[in-house]
Tab-separated table of C-alpha atoms in Angstrom:
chain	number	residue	atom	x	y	z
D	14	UNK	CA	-12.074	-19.256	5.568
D	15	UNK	CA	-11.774	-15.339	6.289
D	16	UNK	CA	-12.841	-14.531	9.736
D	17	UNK	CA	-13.565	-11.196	10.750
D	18	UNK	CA	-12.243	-9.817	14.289
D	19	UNK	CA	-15.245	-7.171	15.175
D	20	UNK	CA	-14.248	-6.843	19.392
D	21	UNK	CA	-11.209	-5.609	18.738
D	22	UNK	CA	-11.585	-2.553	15.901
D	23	UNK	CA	-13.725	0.005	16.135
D	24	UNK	CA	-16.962	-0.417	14.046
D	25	UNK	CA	-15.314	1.554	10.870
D	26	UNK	CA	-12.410	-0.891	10.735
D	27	UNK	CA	-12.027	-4.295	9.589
D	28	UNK	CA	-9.255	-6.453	9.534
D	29	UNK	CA	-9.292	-10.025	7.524
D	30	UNK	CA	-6.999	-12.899	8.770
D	31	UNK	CA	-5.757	-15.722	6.649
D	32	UNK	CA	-6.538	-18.838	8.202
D	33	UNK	CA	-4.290	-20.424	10.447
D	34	UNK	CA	-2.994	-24.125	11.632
D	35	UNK	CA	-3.028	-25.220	15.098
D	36	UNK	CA	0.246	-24.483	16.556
D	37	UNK	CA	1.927	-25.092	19.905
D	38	UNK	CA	2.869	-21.639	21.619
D	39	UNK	CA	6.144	-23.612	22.783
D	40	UNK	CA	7.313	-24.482	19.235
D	41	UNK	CA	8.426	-21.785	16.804
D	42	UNK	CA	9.075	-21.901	12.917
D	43	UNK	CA	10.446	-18.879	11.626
D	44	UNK	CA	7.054	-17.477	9.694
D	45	UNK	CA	6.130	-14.592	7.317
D	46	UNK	CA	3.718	-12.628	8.061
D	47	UNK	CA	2.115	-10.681	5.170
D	48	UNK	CA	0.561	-6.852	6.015
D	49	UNK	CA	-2.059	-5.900	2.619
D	50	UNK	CA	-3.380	-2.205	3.886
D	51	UNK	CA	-5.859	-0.973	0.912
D	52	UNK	CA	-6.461	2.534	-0.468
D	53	UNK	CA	-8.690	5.361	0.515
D	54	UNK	CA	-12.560	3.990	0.351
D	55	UNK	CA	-11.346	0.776	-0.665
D	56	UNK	CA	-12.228	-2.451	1.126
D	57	UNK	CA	-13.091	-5.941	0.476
D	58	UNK	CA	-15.953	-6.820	-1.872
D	59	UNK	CA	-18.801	-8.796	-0.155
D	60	UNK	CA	-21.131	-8.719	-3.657
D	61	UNK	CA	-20.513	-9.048	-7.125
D	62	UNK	CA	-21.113	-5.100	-7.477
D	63	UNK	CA	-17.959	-4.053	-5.756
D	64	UNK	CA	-14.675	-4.511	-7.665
D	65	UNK	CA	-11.640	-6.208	-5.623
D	66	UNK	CA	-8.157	-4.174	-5.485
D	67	UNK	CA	-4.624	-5.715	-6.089
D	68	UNK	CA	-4.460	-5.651	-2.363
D	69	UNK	CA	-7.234	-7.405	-1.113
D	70	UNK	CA	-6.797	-10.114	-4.443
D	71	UNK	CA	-2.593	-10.308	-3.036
D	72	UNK	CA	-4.194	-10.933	0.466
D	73	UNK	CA	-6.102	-13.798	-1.010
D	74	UNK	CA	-3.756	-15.560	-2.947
D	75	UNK	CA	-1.695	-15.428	0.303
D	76	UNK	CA	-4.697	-17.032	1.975
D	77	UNK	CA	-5.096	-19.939	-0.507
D	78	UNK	CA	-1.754	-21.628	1.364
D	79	UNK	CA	-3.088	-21.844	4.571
D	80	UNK	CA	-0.036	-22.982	7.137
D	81	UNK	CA	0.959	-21.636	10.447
D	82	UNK	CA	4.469	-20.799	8.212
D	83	UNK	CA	2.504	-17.632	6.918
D	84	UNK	CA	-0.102	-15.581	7.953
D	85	UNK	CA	-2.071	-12.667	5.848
D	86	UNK	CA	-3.926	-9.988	7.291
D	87	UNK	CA	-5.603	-7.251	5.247
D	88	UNK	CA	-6.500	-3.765	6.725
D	89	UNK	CA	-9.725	-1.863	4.455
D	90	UNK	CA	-8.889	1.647	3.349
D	91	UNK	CA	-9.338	4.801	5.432
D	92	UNK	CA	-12.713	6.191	5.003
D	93	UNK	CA	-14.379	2.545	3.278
D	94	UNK	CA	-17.594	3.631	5.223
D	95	UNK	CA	-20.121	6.582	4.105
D	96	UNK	CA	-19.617	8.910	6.816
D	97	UNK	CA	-15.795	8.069	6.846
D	98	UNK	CA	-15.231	8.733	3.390
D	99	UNK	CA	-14.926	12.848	3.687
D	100	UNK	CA	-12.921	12.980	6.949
D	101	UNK	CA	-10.363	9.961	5.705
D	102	UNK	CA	-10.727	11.237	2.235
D	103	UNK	CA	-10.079	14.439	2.225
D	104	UNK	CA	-8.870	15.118	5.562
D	105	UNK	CA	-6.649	12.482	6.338
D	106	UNK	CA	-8.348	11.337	9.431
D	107	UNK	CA	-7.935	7.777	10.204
D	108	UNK	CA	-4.320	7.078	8.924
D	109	UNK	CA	-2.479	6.812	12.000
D	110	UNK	CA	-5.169	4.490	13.184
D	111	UNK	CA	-4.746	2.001	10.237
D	112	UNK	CA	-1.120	2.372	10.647
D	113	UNK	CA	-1.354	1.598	14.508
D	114	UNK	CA	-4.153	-1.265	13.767
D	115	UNK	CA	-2.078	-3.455	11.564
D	116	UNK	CA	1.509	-2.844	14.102
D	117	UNK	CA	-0.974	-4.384	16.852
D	118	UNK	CA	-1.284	-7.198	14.715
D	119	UNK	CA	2.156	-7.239	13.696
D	120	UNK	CA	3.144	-7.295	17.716
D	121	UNK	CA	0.411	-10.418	18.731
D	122	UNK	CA	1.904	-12.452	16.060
D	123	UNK	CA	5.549	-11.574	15.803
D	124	UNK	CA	8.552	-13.818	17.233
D	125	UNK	CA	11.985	-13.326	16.564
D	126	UNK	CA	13.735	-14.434	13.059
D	127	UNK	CA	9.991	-14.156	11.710
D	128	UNK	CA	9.838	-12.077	8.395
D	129	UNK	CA	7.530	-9.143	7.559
D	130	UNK	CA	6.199	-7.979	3.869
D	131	UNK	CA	3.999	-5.247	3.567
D	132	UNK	CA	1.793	-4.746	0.904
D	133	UNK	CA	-0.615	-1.191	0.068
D	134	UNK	CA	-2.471	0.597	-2.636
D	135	UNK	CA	-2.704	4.141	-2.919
D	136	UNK	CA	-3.232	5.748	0.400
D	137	UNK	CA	-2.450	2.062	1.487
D	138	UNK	CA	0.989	2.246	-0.138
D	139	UNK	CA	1.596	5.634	1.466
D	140	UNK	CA	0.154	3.841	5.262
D	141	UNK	CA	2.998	0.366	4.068
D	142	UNK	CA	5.785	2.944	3.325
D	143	UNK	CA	5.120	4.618	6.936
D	144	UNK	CA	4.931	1.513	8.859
D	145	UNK	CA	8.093	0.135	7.612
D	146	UNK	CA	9.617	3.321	8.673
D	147	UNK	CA	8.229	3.206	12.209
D	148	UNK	CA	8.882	-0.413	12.434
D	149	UNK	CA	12.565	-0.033	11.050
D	150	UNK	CA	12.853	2.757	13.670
D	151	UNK	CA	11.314	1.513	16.745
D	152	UNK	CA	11.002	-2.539	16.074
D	153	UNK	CA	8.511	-4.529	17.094
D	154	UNK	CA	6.661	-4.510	20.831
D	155	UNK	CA	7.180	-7.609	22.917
D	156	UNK	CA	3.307	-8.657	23.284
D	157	UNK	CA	3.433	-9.328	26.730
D	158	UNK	CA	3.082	-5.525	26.379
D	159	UNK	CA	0.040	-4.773	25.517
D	160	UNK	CA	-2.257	-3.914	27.874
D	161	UNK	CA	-6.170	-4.490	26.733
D	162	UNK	CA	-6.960	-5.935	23.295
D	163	UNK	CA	-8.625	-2.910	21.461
D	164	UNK	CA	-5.509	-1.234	19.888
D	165	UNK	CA	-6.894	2.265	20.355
D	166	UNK	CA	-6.446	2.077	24.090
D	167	UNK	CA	-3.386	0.180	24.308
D	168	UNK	CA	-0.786	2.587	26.333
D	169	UNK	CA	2.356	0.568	25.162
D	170	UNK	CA	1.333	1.575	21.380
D	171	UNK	CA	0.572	5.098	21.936
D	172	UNK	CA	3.282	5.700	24.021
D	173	UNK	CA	5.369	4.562	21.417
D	174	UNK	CA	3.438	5.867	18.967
D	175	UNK	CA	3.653	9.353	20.590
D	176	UNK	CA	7.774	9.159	21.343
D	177	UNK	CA	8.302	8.633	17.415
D	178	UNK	CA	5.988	11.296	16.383
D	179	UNK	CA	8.478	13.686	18.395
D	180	UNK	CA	12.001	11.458	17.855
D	181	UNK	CA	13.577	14.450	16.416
D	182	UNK	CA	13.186	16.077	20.125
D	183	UNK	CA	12.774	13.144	22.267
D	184	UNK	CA	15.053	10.457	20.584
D	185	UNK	CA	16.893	9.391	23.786
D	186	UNK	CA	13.517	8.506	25.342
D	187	UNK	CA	12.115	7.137	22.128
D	188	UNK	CA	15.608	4.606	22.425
D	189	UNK	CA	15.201	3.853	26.080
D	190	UNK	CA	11.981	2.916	25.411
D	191	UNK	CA	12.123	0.759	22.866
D	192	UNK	CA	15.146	-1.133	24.548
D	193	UNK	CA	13.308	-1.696	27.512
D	194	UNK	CA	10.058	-2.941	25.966
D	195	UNK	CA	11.133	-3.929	22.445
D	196	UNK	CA	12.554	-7.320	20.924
D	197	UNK	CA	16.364	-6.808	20.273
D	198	UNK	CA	16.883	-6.159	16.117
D	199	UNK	CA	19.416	-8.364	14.894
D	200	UNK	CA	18.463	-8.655	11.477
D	201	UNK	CA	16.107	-6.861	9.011
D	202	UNK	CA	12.436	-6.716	10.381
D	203	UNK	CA	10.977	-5.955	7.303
D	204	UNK	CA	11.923	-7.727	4.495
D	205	UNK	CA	10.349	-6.224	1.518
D	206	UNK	CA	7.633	-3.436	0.826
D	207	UNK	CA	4.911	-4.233	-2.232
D	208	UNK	CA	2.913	-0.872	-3.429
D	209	UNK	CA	0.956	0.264	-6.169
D	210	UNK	CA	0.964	3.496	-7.555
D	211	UNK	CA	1.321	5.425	-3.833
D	212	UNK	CA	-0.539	8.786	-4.242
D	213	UNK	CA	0.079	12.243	-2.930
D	214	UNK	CA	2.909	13.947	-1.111
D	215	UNK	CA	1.267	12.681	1.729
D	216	UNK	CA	-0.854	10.073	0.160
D	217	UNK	CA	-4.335	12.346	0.463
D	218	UNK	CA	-5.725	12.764	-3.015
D	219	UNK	CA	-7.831	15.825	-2.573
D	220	UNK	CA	-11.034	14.157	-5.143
D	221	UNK	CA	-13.548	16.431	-6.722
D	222	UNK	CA	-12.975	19.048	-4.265
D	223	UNK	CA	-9.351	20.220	-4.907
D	224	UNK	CA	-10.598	23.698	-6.515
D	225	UNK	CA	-12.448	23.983	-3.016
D	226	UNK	CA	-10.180	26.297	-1.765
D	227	UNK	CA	-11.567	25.791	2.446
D	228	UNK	CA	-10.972	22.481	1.974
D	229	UNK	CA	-7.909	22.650	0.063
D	230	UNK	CA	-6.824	24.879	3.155
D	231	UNK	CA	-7.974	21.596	6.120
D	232	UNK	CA	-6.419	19.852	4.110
D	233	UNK	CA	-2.642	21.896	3.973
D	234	UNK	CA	-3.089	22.295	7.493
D	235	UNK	CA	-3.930	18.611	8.168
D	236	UNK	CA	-0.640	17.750	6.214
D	237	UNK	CA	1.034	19.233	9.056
D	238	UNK	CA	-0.119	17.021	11.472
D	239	UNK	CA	1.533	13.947	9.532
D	240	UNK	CA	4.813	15.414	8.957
D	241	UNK	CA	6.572	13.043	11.072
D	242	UNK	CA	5.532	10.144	8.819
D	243	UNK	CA	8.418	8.896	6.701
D	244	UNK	CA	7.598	7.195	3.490
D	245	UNK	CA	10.906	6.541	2.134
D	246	UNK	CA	12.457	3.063	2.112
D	247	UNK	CA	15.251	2.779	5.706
D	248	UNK	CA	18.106	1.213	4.923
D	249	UNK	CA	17.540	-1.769	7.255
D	250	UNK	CA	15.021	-2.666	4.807
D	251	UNK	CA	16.575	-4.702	1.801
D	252	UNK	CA	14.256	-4.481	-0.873
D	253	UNK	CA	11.024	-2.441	-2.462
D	254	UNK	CA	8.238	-3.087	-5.617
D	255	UNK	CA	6.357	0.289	-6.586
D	256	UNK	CA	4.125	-0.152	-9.551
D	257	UNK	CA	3.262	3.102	-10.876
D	258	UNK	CA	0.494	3.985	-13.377
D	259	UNK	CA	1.390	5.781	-16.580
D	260	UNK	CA	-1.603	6.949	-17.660
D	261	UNK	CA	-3.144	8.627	-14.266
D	262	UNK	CA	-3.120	12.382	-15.104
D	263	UNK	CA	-5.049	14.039	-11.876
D	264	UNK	CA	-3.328	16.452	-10.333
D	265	UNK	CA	-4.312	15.061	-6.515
D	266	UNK	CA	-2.841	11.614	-7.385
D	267	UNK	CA	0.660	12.834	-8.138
D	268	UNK	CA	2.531	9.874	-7.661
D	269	UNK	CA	5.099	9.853	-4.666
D	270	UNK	CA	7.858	8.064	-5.975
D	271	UNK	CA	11.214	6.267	-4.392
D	272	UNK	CA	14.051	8.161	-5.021
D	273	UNK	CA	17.979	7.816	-4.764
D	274	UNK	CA	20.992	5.398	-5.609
D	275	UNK	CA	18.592	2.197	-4.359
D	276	UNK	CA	16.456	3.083	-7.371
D	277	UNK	CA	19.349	3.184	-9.990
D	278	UNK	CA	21.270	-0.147	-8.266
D	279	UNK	CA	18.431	-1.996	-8.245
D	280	UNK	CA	16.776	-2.409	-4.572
D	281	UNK	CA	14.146	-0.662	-5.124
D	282	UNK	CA	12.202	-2.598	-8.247
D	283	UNK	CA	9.873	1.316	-9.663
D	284	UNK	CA	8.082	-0.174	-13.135
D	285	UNK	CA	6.209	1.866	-15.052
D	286	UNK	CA	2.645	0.103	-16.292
D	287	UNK	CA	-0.151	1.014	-18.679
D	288	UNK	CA	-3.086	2.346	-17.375
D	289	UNK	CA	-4.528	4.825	-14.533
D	290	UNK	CA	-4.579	4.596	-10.928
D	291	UNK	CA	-7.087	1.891	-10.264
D	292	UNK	CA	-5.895	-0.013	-13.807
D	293	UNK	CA	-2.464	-0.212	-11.967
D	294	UNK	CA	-4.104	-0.896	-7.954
D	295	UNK	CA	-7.324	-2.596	-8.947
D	296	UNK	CA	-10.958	-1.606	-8.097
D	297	UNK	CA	-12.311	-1.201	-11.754
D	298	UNK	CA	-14.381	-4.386	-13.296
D	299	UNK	CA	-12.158	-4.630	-16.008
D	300	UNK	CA	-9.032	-6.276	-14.533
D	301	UNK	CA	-6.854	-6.651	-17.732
D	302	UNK	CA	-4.251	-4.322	-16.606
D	303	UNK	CA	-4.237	-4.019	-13.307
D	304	UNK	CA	-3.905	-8.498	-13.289
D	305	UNK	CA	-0.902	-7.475	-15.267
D	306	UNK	CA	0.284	-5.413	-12.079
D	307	UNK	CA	-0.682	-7.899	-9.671
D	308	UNK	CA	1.211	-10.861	-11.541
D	309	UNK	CA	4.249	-8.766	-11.435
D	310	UNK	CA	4.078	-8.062	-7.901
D	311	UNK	CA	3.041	-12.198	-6.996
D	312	UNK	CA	6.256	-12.956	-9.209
D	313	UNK	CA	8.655	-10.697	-7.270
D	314	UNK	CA	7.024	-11.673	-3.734
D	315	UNK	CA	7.234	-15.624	-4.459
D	316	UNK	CA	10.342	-15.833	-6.575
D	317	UNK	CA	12.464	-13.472	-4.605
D	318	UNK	CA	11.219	-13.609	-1.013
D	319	UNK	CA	9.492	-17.127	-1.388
D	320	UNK	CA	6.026	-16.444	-0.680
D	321	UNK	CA	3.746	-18.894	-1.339
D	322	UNK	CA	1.097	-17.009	-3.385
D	323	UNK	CA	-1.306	-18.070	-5.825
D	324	UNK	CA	-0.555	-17.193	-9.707
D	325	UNK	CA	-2.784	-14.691	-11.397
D	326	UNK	CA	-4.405	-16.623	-14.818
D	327	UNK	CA	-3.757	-13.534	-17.138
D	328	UNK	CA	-5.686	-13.023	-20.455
D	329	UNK	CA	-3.444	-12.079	-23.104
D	330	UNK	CA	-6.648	-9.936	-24.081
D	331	UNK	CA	-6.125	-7.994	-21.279
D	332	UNK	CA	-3.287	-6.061	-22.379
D	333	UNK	CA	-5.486	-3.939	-24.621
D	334	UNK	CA	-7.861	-3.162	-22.532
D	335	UNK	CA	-8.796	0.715	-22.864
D	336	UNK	CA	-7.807	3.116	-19.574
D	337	UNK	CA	-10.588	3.274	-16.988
D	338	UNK	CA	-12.156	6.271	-15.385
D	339	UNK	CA	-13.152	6.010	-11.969
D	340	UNK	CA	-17.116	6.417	-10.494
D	341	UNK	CA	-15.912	9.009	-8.640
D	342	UNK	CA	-14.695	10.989	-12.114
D	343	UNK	CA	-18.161	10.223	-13.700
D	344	UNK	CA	-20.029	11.543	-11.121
D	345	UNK	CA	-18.392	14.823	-10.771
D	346	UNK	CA	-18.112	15.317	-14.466
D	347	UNK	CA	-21.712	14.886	-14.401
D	348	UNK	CA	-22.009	17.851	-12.127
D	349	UNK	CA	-19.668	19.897	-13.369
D	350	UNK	CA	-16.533	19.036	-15.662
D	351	UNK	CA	-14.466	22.014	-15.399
D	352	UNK	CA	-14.423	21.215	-11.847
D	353	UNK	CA	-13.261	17.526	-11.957
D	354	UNK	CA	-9.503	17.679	-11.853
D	355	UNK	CA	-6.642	19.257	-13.125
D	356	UNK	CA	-4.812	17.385	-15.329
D	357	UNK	CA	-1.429	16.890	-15.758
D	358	UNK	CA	0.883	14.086	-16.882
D	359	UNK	CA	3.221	12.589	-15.214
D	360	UNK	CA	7.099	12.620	-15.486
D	361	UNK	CA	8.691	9.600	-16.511
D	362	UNK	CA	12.381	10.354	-16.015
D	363	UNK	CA	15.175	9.291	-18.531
D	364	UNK	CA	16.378	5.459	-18.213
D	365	UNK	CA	12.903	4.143	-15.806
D	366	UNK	CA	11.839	1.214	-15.984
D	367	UNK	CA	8.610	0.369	-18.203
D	368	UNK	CA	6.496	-3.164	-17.495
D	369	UNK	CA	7.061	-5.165	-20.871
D	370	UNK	CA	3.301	-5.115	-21.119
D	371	UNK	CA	3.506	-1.059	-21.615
D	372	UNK	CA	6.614	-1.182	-23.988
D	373	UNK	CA	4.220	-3.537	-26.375
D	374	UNK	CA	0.988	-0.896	-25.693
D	375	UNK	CA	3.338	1.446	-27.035
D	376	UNK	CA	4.698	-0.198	-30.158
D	377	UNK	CA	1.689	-2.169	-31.205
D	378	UNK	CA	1.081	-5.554	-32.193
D	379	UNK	CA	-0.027	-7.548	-34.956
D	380	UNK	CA	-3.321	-6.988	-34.787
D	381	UNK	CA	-3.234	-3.955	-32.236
D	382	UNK	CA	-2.140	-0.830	-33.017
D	383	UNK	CA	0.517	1.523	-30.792
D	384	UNK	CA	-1.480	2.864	-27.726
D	385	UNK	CA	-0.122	5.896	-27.006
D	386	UNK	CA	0.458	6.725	-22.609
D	387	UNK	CA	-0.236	9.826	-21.391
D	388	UNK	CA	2.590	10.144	-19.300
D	389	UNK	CA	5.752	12.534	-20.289
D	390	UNK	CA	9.043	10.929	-21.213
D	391	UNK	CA	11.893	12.990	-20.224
D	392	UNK	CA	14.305	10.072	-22.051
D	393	UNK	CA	14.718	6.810	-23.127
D	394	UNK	CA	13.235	4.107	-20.779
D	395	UNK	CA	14.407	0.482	-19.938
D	396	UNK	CA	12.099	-2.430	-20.094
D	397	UNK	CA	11.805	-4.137	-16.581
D	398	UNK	CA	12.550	-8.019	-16.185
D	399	UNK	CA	9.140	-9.179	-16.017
């Protein structure tokens, strides 16, 4: 059973919990706790007309084990409401909050020795990638600091919140605060970050109004504002999965890729798949290629980190499947095609790694003929261990 927590979010906010065993607050088992923030205008579907990402499916098959050993909580996207969708759309508004929201319930159910994953999907991913950083910076909040139970009024949070936004000035108060109120860090926190295709150079595709050039403007000047976010993998943290879409061409969902030695040696699983953005994160009825995505990222969660997560049934079928095009794409082509999107392909850089599933797309089958990606190849690829 999913419950839903309405006292303590604010009405545009929802968080699902996993179910969980009754447990003695004297006894402690080392637990995993599993963090699945979705994408801009994503959340869970409550009908059969909405279309489930990778994110809120991962949270569920997280939720089918239900033991006090792990707990799952999923955190909707930024701007999943009507009115929200413009200001956490296009303007970013609402980022730090989801960020902030899913630390609170990092802090009410974190003990020492416990393990943290955290899991995202486009602006998601971009939200994941920042709260490992603050959490790999700061640690975690010792509970019995929080002062009221809505997270938007806790002081402890903000405070905190407010002395790593300004670490590169204040970084001796940022570390006497966190050793006063923070658990001591003797091992790695975080133990693994899960994203799909992370969008952006600050995750904020601009949509159908990038040629706006006042809103294109809010939204350079809004960038500002999150500069202090980090989305690069610390060191404390030992490993990453990025699945990235080969086939996305707009120009606002530039992908924001890892980078650096952890890449080449291995820490940092980046696999190429077939498809666009949602065929990679989910959201589009046709789930062919983006269960493909998802049964990679169950495999490396459960056979490396031992998370007990239900298997994804795949149809071989699915492999074919043609690339989607998102309602919002429709819509505005409807209205006026020229001002959709730029297009671009992306870079795929000499010796990355491609899903299996994409290196088959690509040569063919019997049966199936080559599917050509739209990406770029700058070189040779390698085909990822699946």
């Amino acid at each position: 059973m999913v419950s839903v927590r309405q006292p303590v979010v604010p009405p545009h906010r929802v968080v699902l919990r996993a179910c969980q065993c009754c447990q003695s607050p004297q006894e402690h088992h080392m637990k995993k706790l599993l963090i699945c923030l979705d994408g801009t205008w994503n959340e869970a579907a409550d009908n059969a007309a909405q279309d489930d990402t990778n994110v809120i499916r991962l949270f569920r098959a997280a939720q089918h084990f239900k033991s006090p050993s792990q707990l799952a909580f999923y955190f909707q996207g930024v701007g999943s409401k009507l009115f929200e969708k413009l200001r956490g759309g296009i303007l970013g508004h609402g980022l730090f909050d989801q960020v902030k929201q899913a630390y609170q319930e990092i802090v009410n159910n974190y003990t020492p020795g416990d393990r943290i994953f955290i899991a995202g999907f486009s602006r998601g991913a971009f939200s994941a990638r920042c709260l490992a950083s603050f959490i790999a910076t700061c640690g975690i909040l010792q509970n019995h600091t929080l002062d009221v139970a809505d997270f938007l009024d806790n002081r402890a949070i903000e405070e905190l919140w407010e002395l790593y936004a300004q670490r590169s000035e204040e970084r001796a108060k940022l570390n006497s605060f966190c050793a006063a109120n923070c658990f001591p860090r003797k091992e790695p926190i975080v133990e693994a970050v899960a994203v799909w295709d992370t969008v952006g150079a600050l995750g904020i595709p601009w949509g159908i109004f990038e040629q706006n050039s006042a809103v294109e403007l809010l939204s350079k000047v809004n960038a500002r504002k999150y500069s202090f976010l980090d989305p690069e993998l610390p060191s404390s943290i030992p490993r990453a999965y990025h699945a990235v879409a080969l086939d996305e061409q707009r120009v606002p969902f530039e992908p924001s890729l890892f980078s650096g030695p952890r890449v080449d040696n291995g820490q940092i699983q980046q696999v190429w798949f077939a498809g666009a953005h949602s065929n990679v994160g989910g959201g589009f009825a046709d789930t062919g290629l983006s269960d493909i995505a998802l049964d990679w990222m169950i495999r490396q969660l459960s056979s490396n980190h031992g998370l007990n997560l239900q298997p994804v049934k795949l149809d071989p079928a699915g492999l074919w499947d043609p690339v989607g095009q998102t309602d919002m794409d429709k819509k505005a082509t409807k209205v006026d095609p020229k001002r959709l999107h730029l297009l671009r392909p992306r870079i795929v850089t000499a010796n990355a790694l491609l899903h299996p599933s994409a290196d088959q797309r690509l040569k063919g089958a019997p049966g199936h003929d080559p599917i050509p990606c739209k990406a770029q190849f700058q070189g040779p690829y390698q085909i990822a261990p699946n």
